[in-house]
Tab-separated table of C-alpha atoms and ligand atoms in Angstrom:
chain	number	residue	atom	x	y	z
A	1	UNK	CA	-43.612	-26.065	5.102
A	2	UNK	CA	-42.960	-22.417	4.429
A	3	UNK	CA	-41.394	-19.972	6.796
A	4	UNK	CA	-44.703	-18.324	7.588
A	5	UNK	CA	-46.134	-21.609	8.799
A	6	UNK	CA	-43.281	-21.895	11.235
A	7	UNK	CA	-44.457	-18.939	13.257
A	8	UNK	CA	-46.465	-19.711	16.370
A	9	UNK	CA	-48.588	-17.706	18.620
A	10	UNK	CA	-49.604	-19.351	21.787
A	11	UNK	CA	-51.910	-17.393	24.019
A	12	UNK	CA	-52.608	-18.622	27.430
A	13	UNK	CA	-53.150	-17.371	30.843
A	14	UNK	CA	-50.829	-17.922	33.614
A	15	UNK	CA	-48.495	-20.523	34.805
A	16	UNK	CA	-50.040	-21.673	38.051
A	17	UNK	CA	-49.304	-23.405	41.330
A	18	UNK	CA	-50.974	-26.818	41.676
A	19	UNK	CA	-51.443	-28.343	45.120
A	20	UNK	CA	-52.358	-32.037	44.917
A	21	UNK	CA	-54.323	-33.443	47.859
A	22	UNK	CA	-55.411	-36.923	48.770
A	23	UNK	CA	-57.435	-37.703	51.867
A	24	UNK	CA	-56.984	-34.132	53.129
A	25	UNK	CA	-53.196	-34.348	52.931
A	26	UNK	CA	-50.933	-32.469	50.554
A	27	UNK	CA	-49.164	-35.080	48.434
A	28	UNK	CA	-47.613	-32.781	45.873
A	29	UNK	CA	-46.976	-29.157	44.985
A	30	UNK	CA	-46.119	-28.562	41.364
A	31	UNK	CA	-45.790	-26.046	38.608
A	32	UNK	CA	-49.001	-26.154	36.585
A	33	UNK	CA	-51.117	-24.181	34.197
A	34	UNK	CA	-51.648	-24.549	30.489
A	35	UNK	CA	-48.605	-22.358	29.784
A	36	UNK	CA	-46.355	-24.901	31.480
A	37	UNK	CA	-47.736	-28.075	29.875
A	38	UNK	CA	-48.353	-26.658	26.407
A	39	UNK	CA	-44.988	-24.968	25.950
A	40	UNK	CA	-43.263	-28.062	27.361
A	41	UNK	CA	-44.664	-30.183	24.508
A	42	UNK	CA	-44.370	-27.544	21.787
A	43	UNK	CA	-40.723	-26.934	22.673
A	44	UNK	CA	-40.085	-30.682	22.548
A	45	UNK	CA	-42.097	-31.780	19.528
A	46	UNK	CA	-42.287	-28.927	17.025
A	47	UNK	CA	-40.275	-29.169	13.816
A	48	UNK	CA	-36.860	-27.466	13.827
A	49	UNK	CA	-37.185	-23.756	13.160
A	50	UNK	CA	-40.653	-23.320	14.624
A	51	UNK	CA	-40.763	-20.289	16.863
A	52	UNK	CA	-43.074	-19.953	19.796
A	53	UNK	CA	-44.347	-16.865	21.624
A	54	UNK	CA	-45.987	-17.442	24.999
A	55	UNK	CA	-48.094	-14.822	26.767
A	56	UNK	CA	-48.672	-15.587	30.433
A	57	UNK	CA	-48.975	-13.817	33.762
A	58	UNK	CA	-47.944	-14.595	37.339
A	59	UNK	CA	-47.701	-12.754	40.637
A	60	UNK	CA	-44.604	-11.919	42.684
A	61	UNK	CA	-45.178	-15.130	44.648
A	62	UNK	CA	-44.469	-17.267	41.563
A	63	UNK	CA	-42.425	-20.193	42.804
A	64	UNK	CA	-41.136	-21.766	39.588
A	65	UNK	CA	-39.370	-18.979	37.686
A	66	UNK	CA	-36.304	-21.158	37.129
A	67	UNK	CA	-38.212	-24.280	35.999
A	68	UNK	CA	-37.651	-25.155	32.340
A	69	UNK	CA	-40.835	-23.763	30.770
A	70	UNK	CA	-41.003	-20.405	32.633
A	71	UNK	CA	-37.244	-19.899	32.171
A	72	UNK	CA	-37.666	-20.305	28.398
A	73	UNK	CA	-40.926	-18.328	28.247
A	74	UNK	CA	-40.867	-15.807	31.092
A	75	UNK	CA	-44.281	-14.628	32.281
A	76	UNK	CA	-45.371	-11.039	32.865
A	77	UNK	CA	-45.274	-10.106	36.571
A	78	UNK	CA	-48.531	-8.727	38.027
A	79	UNK	CA	-49.560	-7.257	41.356
A	80	UNK	CA	-52.174	-9.998	41.883
A	81	UNK	CA	-51.041	-13.406	43.150
A	82	UNK	CA	-50.170	-16.330	40.922
A	83	UNK	CA	-53.167	-18.435	39.918
A	84	UNK	CA	-53.348	-21.506	42.105
A	85	UNK	CA	-55.473	-24.633	42.263
A	86	UNK	CA	-56.140	-27.310	44.810
A	87	UNK	CA	-56.763	-30.687	43.181
A	88	UNK	CA	-58.456	-33.201	45.494
A	89	UNK	CA	-57.975	-36.736	44.275
A	90	UNK	CA	-60.461	-39.398	45.222
A	91	UNK	CA	-59.326	-42.852	46.237
A	92	UNK	CA	-61.964	-44.545	44.079
A	93	UNK	CA	-60.662	-46.008	40.847
A	94	UNK	CA	-61.812	-43.459	38.279
A	95	UNK	CA	-63.460	-44.638	35.068
A	96	UNK	CA	-62.013	-43.274	31.842
A	97	UNK	CA	-64.650	-40.533	31.714
A	98	UNK	CA	-65.458	-39.756	35.338
A	99	UNK	CA	-63.905	-36.691	36.960
A	100	UNK	CA	-60.763	-37.967	38.662
A	101	UNK	CA	-60.300	-34.919	40.850
A	102	UNK	CA	-62.158	-31.982	42.283
A	103	UNK	CA	-60.539	-28.710	41.348
A	104	UNK	CA	-60.730	-25.534	43.347
A	105	UNK	CA	-59.256	-22.261	42.185
A	106	UNK	CA	-57.599	-20.612	45.163
A	107	UNK	CA	-56.138	-17.486	43.542
A	108	UNK	CA	-56.568	-15.924	40.123
A	109	UNK	CA	-53.977	-13.728	38.449
A	110	UNK	CA	-54.901	-11.076	35.861
A	111	UNK	CA	-56.461	-12.107	32.560
A	112	UNK	CA	-54.672	-11.621	29.259
A	113	UNK	CA	-55.897	-8.485	27.538
A	114	UNK	CA	-55.941	-7.998	23.761
A	115	UNK	CA	-53.066	-5.509	24.067
A	116	UNK	CA	-50.942	-8.205	25.770
A	117	UNK	CA	-50.740	-10.144	22.498
A	118	UNK	CA	-47.710	-9.341	20.368
A	119	UNK	CA	-48.253	-7.093	17.346
A	120	UNK	CA	-47.257	-9.783	14.863
A	121	UNK	CA	-48.960	-12.273	12.633
A	122	UNK	CA	-48.707	-15.982	13.341
A	123	UNK	CA	-49.577	-19.192	11.568
A	124	UNK	CA	-51.263	-20.780	14.578
A	125	UNK	CA	-52.681	-19.516	17.829
A	126	UNK	CA	-53.481	-21.682	20.835
A	127	UNK	CA	-56.051	-20.203	23.180
A	128	UNK	CA	-55.600	-22.161	26.365
A	129	UNK	CA	-56.184	-21.369	29.988
A	130	UNK	CA	-57.195	-22.773	33.306
A	131	UNK	CA	-58.842	-20.019	35.304
A	132	UNK	CA	-61.011	-17.826	33.082
A	133	UNK	CA	-58.109	-15.889	31.624
A	134	UNK	CA	-59.102	-15.932	27.948
A	135	UNK	CA	-61.271	-12.843	27.536
A	136	UNK	CA	-63.608	-12.925	24.511
A	137	UNK	CA	-61.969	-9.799	23.108
A	138	UNK	CA	-58.527	-11.378	23.471
A	139	UNK	CA	-59.638	-14.511	21.620
A	140	UNK	CA	-61.063	-12.274	18.905
A	141	UNK	CA	-57.748	-10.458	18.519
A	142	UNK	CA	-55.898	-13.762	18.389
A	143	UNK	CA	-58.211	-14.899	15.593
A	144	UNK	CA	-57.327	-11.732	13.670
A	145	UNK	CA	-53.582	-12.246	14.193
A	146	UNK	CA	-53.392	-15.963	13.353
A	147	UNK	CA	-54.184	-17.991	10.272
A	148	UNK	CA	-55.690	-20.761	12.373
A	149	UNK	CA	-56.676	-20.844	16.035
A	150	UNK	CA	-56.946	-23.912	18.269
A	151	UNK	CA	-58.970	-23.470	21.445
A	152	UNK	CA	-59.210	-25.491	24.624
A	153	UNK	CA	-62.846	-25.428	25.821
A	154	UNK	CA	-61.438	-25.438	29.357
A	155	UNK	CA	-60.468	-21.796	28.768
A	156	UNK	CA	-64.012	-20.827	27.764
A	157	UNK	CA	-66.508	-22.745	29.905
A	158	UNK	CA	-64.999	-22.799	33.381
A	159	UNK	CA	-66.801	-20.847	36.085
A	160	UNK	CA	-65.877	-20.658	39.736
A	161	UNK	CA	-68.302	-20.988	42.629
A	162	UNK	CA	-67.960	-18.490	45.459
A	163	UNK	CA	-65.751	-16.046	43.568
A	164	UNK	CA	-64.478	-14.344	46.734
A	165	UNK	CA	-60.794	-13.472	46.409
A	166	UNK	CA	-60.518	-15.363	43.113
A	167	UNK	CA	-61.247	-18.724	44.746
A	168	UNK	CA	-64.002	-21.217	44.019
A	169	UNK	CA	-64.801	-24.762	42.947
A	170	UNK	CA	-64.537	-25.296	39.217
A	171	UNK	CA	-67.858	-25.837	37.423
A	172	UNK	CA	-68.840	-25.589	33.787
A	173	UNK	CA	-71.273	-23.399	31.869
A	174	UNK	CA	-72.797	-24.047	28.437
A	175	UNK	CA	-70.568	-22.656	25.700
A	176	UNK	CA	-73.642	-21.516	23.774
A	177	UNK	CA	-74.516	-19.136	26.620
A	178	UNK	CA	-71.077	-17.490	26.581
A	179	UNK	CA	-69.787	-14.625	24.420
A	180	UNK	CA	-67.345	-17.108	22.845
A	181	UNK	CA	-70.070	-18.981	20.929
A	182	UNK	CA	-70.221	-16.403	18.142
A	183	UNK	CA	-66.467	-16.792	17.555
A	184	UNK	CA	-66.613	-20.556	16.902
A	185	UNK	CA	-67.039	-20.279	13.114
A	186	UNK	CA	-63.668	-18.483	13.056
A	187	UNK	CA	-61.922	-21.141	15.162
A	188	UNK	CA	-60.254	-24.116	13.440
A	189	UNK	CA	-60.230	-26.682	16.290
A	190	UNK	CA	-62.019	-26.812	19.619
A	191	UNK	CA	-60.767	-29.383	22.130
A	192	UNK	CA	-62.882	-30.574	25.044
A	193	UNK	CA	-62.511	-33.404	27.544
A	194	UNK	CA	-65.386	-35.897	27.736
A	195	UNK	CA	-66.450	-34.180	30.961
A	196	UNK	CA	-66.597	-30.821	29.155
A	197	UNK	CA	-68.141	-32.121	25.910
A	198	UNK	CA	-71.808	-31.892	27.063
A	199	UNK	CA	-71.277	-28.194	27.826
A	200	UNK	CA	-69.728	-27.620	24.399
A	201	UNK	CA	-72.615	-29.240	22.523
A	202	UNK	CA	-70.635	-31.318	20.051
A	203	UNK	CA	-73.401	-31.650	17.431
A	204	UNK	CA	-73.848	-27.887	17.167
A	205	UNK	CA	-70.182	-27.002	17.484
A	206	UNK	CA	-68.975	-29.456	14.804
A	207	UNK	CA	-70.942	-27.499	12.196
A	208	UNK	CA	-68.785	-24.473	13.005
A	209	UNK	CA	-65.339	-25.977	13.593
A	210	UNK	CA	-63.644	-29.326	14.136
A	211	UNK	CA	-64.319	-30.588	17.668
A	212	UNK	CA	-61.899	-32.963	19.380
A	213	UNK	CA	-63.145	-34.821	22.443
A	214	UNK	CA	-60.437	-36.394	24.581
A	215	UNK	CA	-61.455	-39.556	26.384
A	216	UNK	CA	-58.702	-40.182	28.894
A	217	UNK	CA	-57.195	-43.634	28.584
A	218	UNK	CA	-59.494	-44.343	25.571
A	219	UNK	CA	-57.781	-41.784	23.318
A	220	UNK	CA	-59.904	-39.239	21.462
A	221	UNK	CA	-62.526	-38.615	18.788
A	222	UNK	CA	-62.661	-35.919	16.128
A	223	UNK	CA	-65.957	-34.550	14.852
A	224	UNK	CA	-66.151	-32.288	11.835
A	225	UNK	CA	-68.989	-31.272	9.565
A	226	UNK	CA	-69.553	-34.438	7.588
A	227	UNK	CA	-67.290	-36.925	9.345
A	228	UNK	CA	-65.734	-38.251	12.476
A	229	UNK	CA	-62.817	-40.426	13.517
A	230	UNK	CA	-61.682	-42.283	16.599
A	231	UNK	CA	-57.967	-42.145	17.349
A	232	UNK	CA	-56.461	-44.919	19.440
A	233	UNK	CA	-54.590	-44.193	22.685
A	234	UNK	CA	-51.087	-45.144	23.791
A	235	UNK	CA	-50.182	-47.210	26.828
A	236	UNK	CA	-49.482	-45.297	30.033
A	237	UNK	CA	-49.185	-45.994	33.728
A	238	UNK	CA	-51.147	-43.041	35.059
A	239	UNK	CA	-49.742	-41.399	38.168
A	240	UNK	CA	-51.144	-37.865	37.782
A	241	UNK	CA	-53.832	-36.872	35.244
A	242	UNK	CA	-53.009	-33.156	35.531
A	243	UNK	CA	-52.035	-31.530	32.247
A	244	UNK	CA	-53.104	-34.423	29.992
A	245	UNK	CA	-55.510	-32.214	28.058
A	246	UNK	CA	-52.973	-29.382	27.681
A	247	UNK	CA	-50.288	-31.825	26.541
A	248	UNK	CA	-52.745	-33.452	24.126
A	249	UNK	CA	-53.569	-30.117	22.480
A	250	UNK	CA	-49.915	-29.173	22.144
A	251	UNK	CA	-49.046	-32.582	20.669
A	252	UNK	CA	-51.937	-32.218	18.231
A	253	UNK	CA	-50.784	-28.726	17.227
A	254	UNK	CA	-47.239	-30.008	16.702
A	255	UNK	CA	-48.652	-32.712	14.435
A	256	UNK	CA	-50.372	-30.072	12.315
A	257	UNK	CA	-47.147	-28.115	12.151
A	258	UNK	CA	-45.368	-31.227	10.911
A	259	UNK	CA	-47.901	-31.379	8.093
A	260	UNK	CA	-50.100	-34.229	9.308
A	261	UNK	CA	-53.842	-34.486	8.709
A	262	UNK	CA	-55.955	-33.690	11.783
A	263	UNK	CA	-56.667	-37.360	12.500
A	264	UNK	CA	-53.002	-38.261	12.173
A	265	UNK	CA	-51.996	-35.232	14.291
A	266	UNK	CA	-54.342	-36.485	17.021
A	267	UNK	CA	-52.044	-39.501	17.345
A	268	UNK	CA	-49.344	-37.105	18.484
A	269	UNK	CA	-51.886	-35.533	20.861
A	270	UNK	CA	-52.660	-38.933	22.374
A	271	UNK	CA	-48.963	-39.684	22.583
A	272	UNK	CA	-48.141	-36.583	24.628
A	273	UNK	CA	-51.334	-36.913	26.706
A	274	UNK	CA	-50.164	-40.385	27.704
A	275	UNK	CA	-46.687	-39.051	28.479
A	276	UNK	CA	-48.199	-36.340	30.695
A	277	UNK	CA	-50.190	-38.729	32.899
A	278	UNK	CA	-47.119	-40.909	33.377
A	279	UNK	CA	-45.373	-38.297	35.539
A	280	UNK	CA	-46.352	-35.950	38.340
A	281	UNK	CA	-46.544	-32.309	37.233
A	282	UNK	CA	-44.940	-31.048	34.028
A	283	UNK	CA	-43.301	-34.107	32.459
A	284	UNK	CA	-39.685	-34.344	31.433
A	285	UNK	CA	-39.125	-36.226	28.198
A	286	UNK	CA	-36.390	-38.746	27.569
A	287	UNK	CA	-34.163	-37.250	24.813
A	288	UNK	CA	-33.947	-40.685	23.155
A	289	UNK	CA	-37.725	-40.892	23.067
A	290	UNK	CA	-37.972	-37.387	21.550
A	291	UNK	CA	-35.357	-38.210	18.957
A	292	UNK	CA	-37.292	-41.355	18.021
A	293	UNK	CA	-40.531	-39.350	17.662
A	294	UNK	CA	-38.878	-36.762	15.435
A	295	UNK	CA	-37.362	-39.457	13.232
A	296	UNK	CA	-40.786	-41.077	12.887
A	297	UNK	CA	-42.333	-37.735	11.901
A	298	UNK	CA	-39.561	-36.877	9.460
A	299	UNK	CA	-40.086	-40.231	7.780
A	300	UNK	CA	-43.872	-39.845	7.816
A	301	UNK	CA	-43.928	-36.431	6.180
A	302	UNK	CA	-41.418	-37.431	3.500
A	303	UNK	CA	-43.984	-39.857	2.066
A	304	UNK	CA	-45.852	-38.613	-0.948
A	305	UNK	CA	-49.122	-37.611	0.646
A	306	UNK	CA	-51.674	-34.923	0.131
A	307	UNK	CA	-52.186	-34.276	3.812
A	308	UNK	CA	-49.919	-31.280	4.065
A	309	UNK	CA	-51.447	-28.630	6.226
A	310	UNK	CA	-52.100	-25.298	4.581
A	311	UNK	CA	-54.953	-23.422	6.015
A	312	UNK	CA	-57.380	-25.901	4.579
A	313	UNK	CA	-57.189	-28.806	6.968
A	314	UNK	CA	-57.390	-32.381	5.929
A	315	UNK	CA	-59.282	-34.315	8.561
A	316	UNK	CA	-59.255	-37.934	7.436
A	317	UNK	CA	-56.696	-40.457	8.539
A	318	UNK	CA	-53.975	-40.926	5.931
A	319	UNK	CA	-52.544	-44.162	4.604
A	320	UNK	CA	-49.684	-43.875	7.089
A	321	UNK	CA	-51.960	-43.618	10.165
A	322	UNK	CA	-51.610	-47.206	11.407
A	323	UNK	CA	-47.881	-47.293	10.779
A	324	UNK	CA	-47.495	-43.951	12.580
A	325	UNK	CA	-49.441	-45.340	15.537
A	326	UNK	CA	-47.248	-48.449	15.656
A	327	UNK	CA	-44.004	-46.448	15.504
A	328	UNK	CA	-45.185	-44.000	18.171
A	329	UNK	CA	-46.284	-46.922	20.325
A	330	UNK	CA	-42.708	-48.180	20.270
A	331	UNK	CA	-41.535	-44.697	21.306
A	332	UNK	CA	-44.232	-44.677	24.032
A	333	UNK	CA	-42.728	-47.838	25.435
A	334	UNK	CA	-39.550	-45.799	26.013
A	335	UNK	CA	-41.669	-43.477	28.202
A	336	UNK	CA	-42.929	-46.462	30.230
A	337	UNK	CA	-39.377	-47.779	30.550
A	338	UNK	CA	-38.158	-44.329	31.600
A	339	UNK	CA	-40.892	-44.197	34.245
A	340	UNK	CA	-40.013	-47.616	35.568
A	341	UNK	CA	-36.342	-46.652	35.714
A	342	UNK	CA	-37.153	-43.440	37.609
A	343	UNK	CA	-39.680	-44.920	40.029
A	344	UNK	CA	-39.911	-44.638	42.971
A	345	UNK	CA	-37.655	-41.588	43.068
A	346	UNK	CA	-38.979	-38.117	42.237
A	347	UNK	CA	-38.285	-37.535	38.569
A	348	UNK	CA	-38.854	-33.845	38.058
A	349	UNK	CA	-37.398	-32.291	41.103
A	350	UNK	CA	-40.180	-30.038	42.341
A	351	UNK	CA	-42.852	-32.472	43.515
A	352	UNK	CA	-43.495	-35.404	45.779
A	353	UNK	CA	-42.491	-38.818	44.501
A	354	UNK	CA	-44.794	-40.665	42.132
A	355	UNK	CA	-45.363	-43.351	44.743
A	356	UNK	CA	-46.616	-40.821	47.245
A	357	UNK	CA	-49.282	-39.539	44.895
A	358	UNK	CA	-50.486	-42.922	43.766
A	359	UNK	CA	-50.404	-44.853	46.989
A	360	UNK	CA	-50.732	-42.529	49.946
A	361	UNK	CA	-53.479	-43.800	52.222
A	362	UNK	CA	-56.314	-41.391	52.884
B	1	ATP	N1	-54.571	-43.116	31.505
B	1	ATP	C1	-54.246	-42.726	30.266
B	1	ATP	N2	-53.602	-43.583	29.438
B	1	ATP	C2	-53.232	-43.202	28.197
B	1	ATP	N3	-53.484	-41.979	27.681
B	1	ATP	C3	-54.129	-41.083	28.448
B	1	ATP	C4	-54.555	-41.403	29.778
B	1	ATP	N4	-55.172	-40.326	30.300
B	1	ATP	C5	-55.133	-39.376	29.348
B	1	ATP	N5	-54.521	-39.818	28.231
B	1	ATP	C6	-54.288	-39.079	26.979
B	1	ATP	O1	-54.410	-37.684	27.229
B	1	ATP	C7	-55.528	-37.140	26.514
B	1	ATP	C8	-56.206	-36.106	27.372
B	1	ATP	O2	-56.690	-36.738	28.554
B	1	ATP	P1	-58.086	-36.371	29.216
B	1	ATP	O3	-59.174	-36.706	28.285
B	1	ATP	O4	-58.075	-37.018	30.551
B	1	ATP	O5	-57.949	-34.796	29.293
B	1	ATP	P2	-58.361	-33.756	30.408
B	1	ATP	O6	-59.473	-34.324	31.244
B	1	ATP	O7	-58.552	-32.479	29.721
B	1	ATP	O8	-57.026	-33.694	31.259
B	1	ATP	P3	-56.570	-32.618	32.354
B	1	ATP	O9	-57.748	-31.728	32.683
B	1	ATP	O10	-56.165	-33.507	33.490
B	1	ATP	O11	-55.442	-31.900	31.743
B	1	ATP	C9	-56.404	-38.320	26.140
B	1	ATP	O12	-57.140	-38.065	24.959
B	1	ATP	C10	-55.374	-39.419	25.948
B	1	ATP	O13	-54.802	-39.331	24.672
B	2	INS	O1	-52.141	-27.213	36.028
B	2	INS	C1	-53.417	-27.691	35.755
B	2	INS	C2	-53.575	-27.971	34.279
B	2	INS	O2	-53.178	-26.896	33.502
B	2	INS	C3	-54.959	-28.481	33.941
B	2	INS	O3	-55.169	-28.522	32.563
B	2	INS	C4	-56.069	-27.681	34.555
B	2	INS	O4	-57.244	-28.442	34.418
B	2	INS	C5	-55.871	-27.331	36.011
B	2	INS	O5	-56.795	-26.360	36.385
B	2	INS	C6	-54.497	-26.792	36.300
B	2	INS	O6	-54.378	-26.612	37.690
């Protein structure tokens, strides 16, 4: 891996405030937003020496300035309020692909403008966002600055009903009808959840870039022009689905940075997606678990293999895929053990306890 590949550019809109509701009652208030979840995983899982630049915005009401991710990657302060969401959880057992919560944007901070991006070149750019913050012109500038750009469809296809004062229920629009569609041939990877996939149009999009569809507890699938792969999930006791997609994308990007093929890197995406749903809000990772993951990756990339990531991506699973899955599964068990050890107490300090979110009566 050369020094140039170690540079990162991560472009996202704001950290946000998430209010979790069940049966009309507030059961949690947490730091949220793609900036929080993505940088949390990238900081934890990237190879030594990787540097990360985060561009994000919040208002003066931002309540989590001293939390780990914002303290490491301070946001720009704006006059408008911090983006905030209400997430209403239903009491019905959600299927792997059904929406598990209704999201409502309550406030929206400023978008990221092209001039907000640093005047530097980067190996990778992550265009992620939660509230319509990725302007087409900003994505275009990111594409010019970075050798490869990974995009979360969530940042491109969300629209908000009843836009008054930045609020509104989250709905989706067809990607093809947005100004982002023409940029797809210059994007390397587009990630969508199975709920978002119909709006992305996987069959059309895969001819322009590699599309990754995340399928909750079932793991994910990759679709590229000429092939596809299913990547198995990891065990998790889900207590809060928020941030799974963000954490997946960051884990996947870390895998690429380690030199894995796309299908192998998706294992790391699934791993961190599973870790995210195991805790309320932005997850904290057991240092022993992280050390185990890094040792597994160091061993994996030392093997003679052709799946080193340049700018030409290798998509297929490598010969080490199954072994990598098995080793990560053992590390994932450490996450489950950590969760069991922490439960029922609050494990990240700024939210309700896990038990409250999972078992509060409506
Ligand atoms: N219950 C679960 N058990 C194990 N892994 C999970 C579970 N839920 C999610 N994951 C992992 O996280 C990834 C992303 O989850 P999902 O498809 O639910 O994303 P999402 O809907 O974008 O999430 P969110 O919008 O809540 O951030 C999945 O591909 C999977 O690897
Ligand atoms: O904090 C969360 C998270 O970033 C999710 O990915 C997004 O779907 C939500 O809108 C947001 O509130």
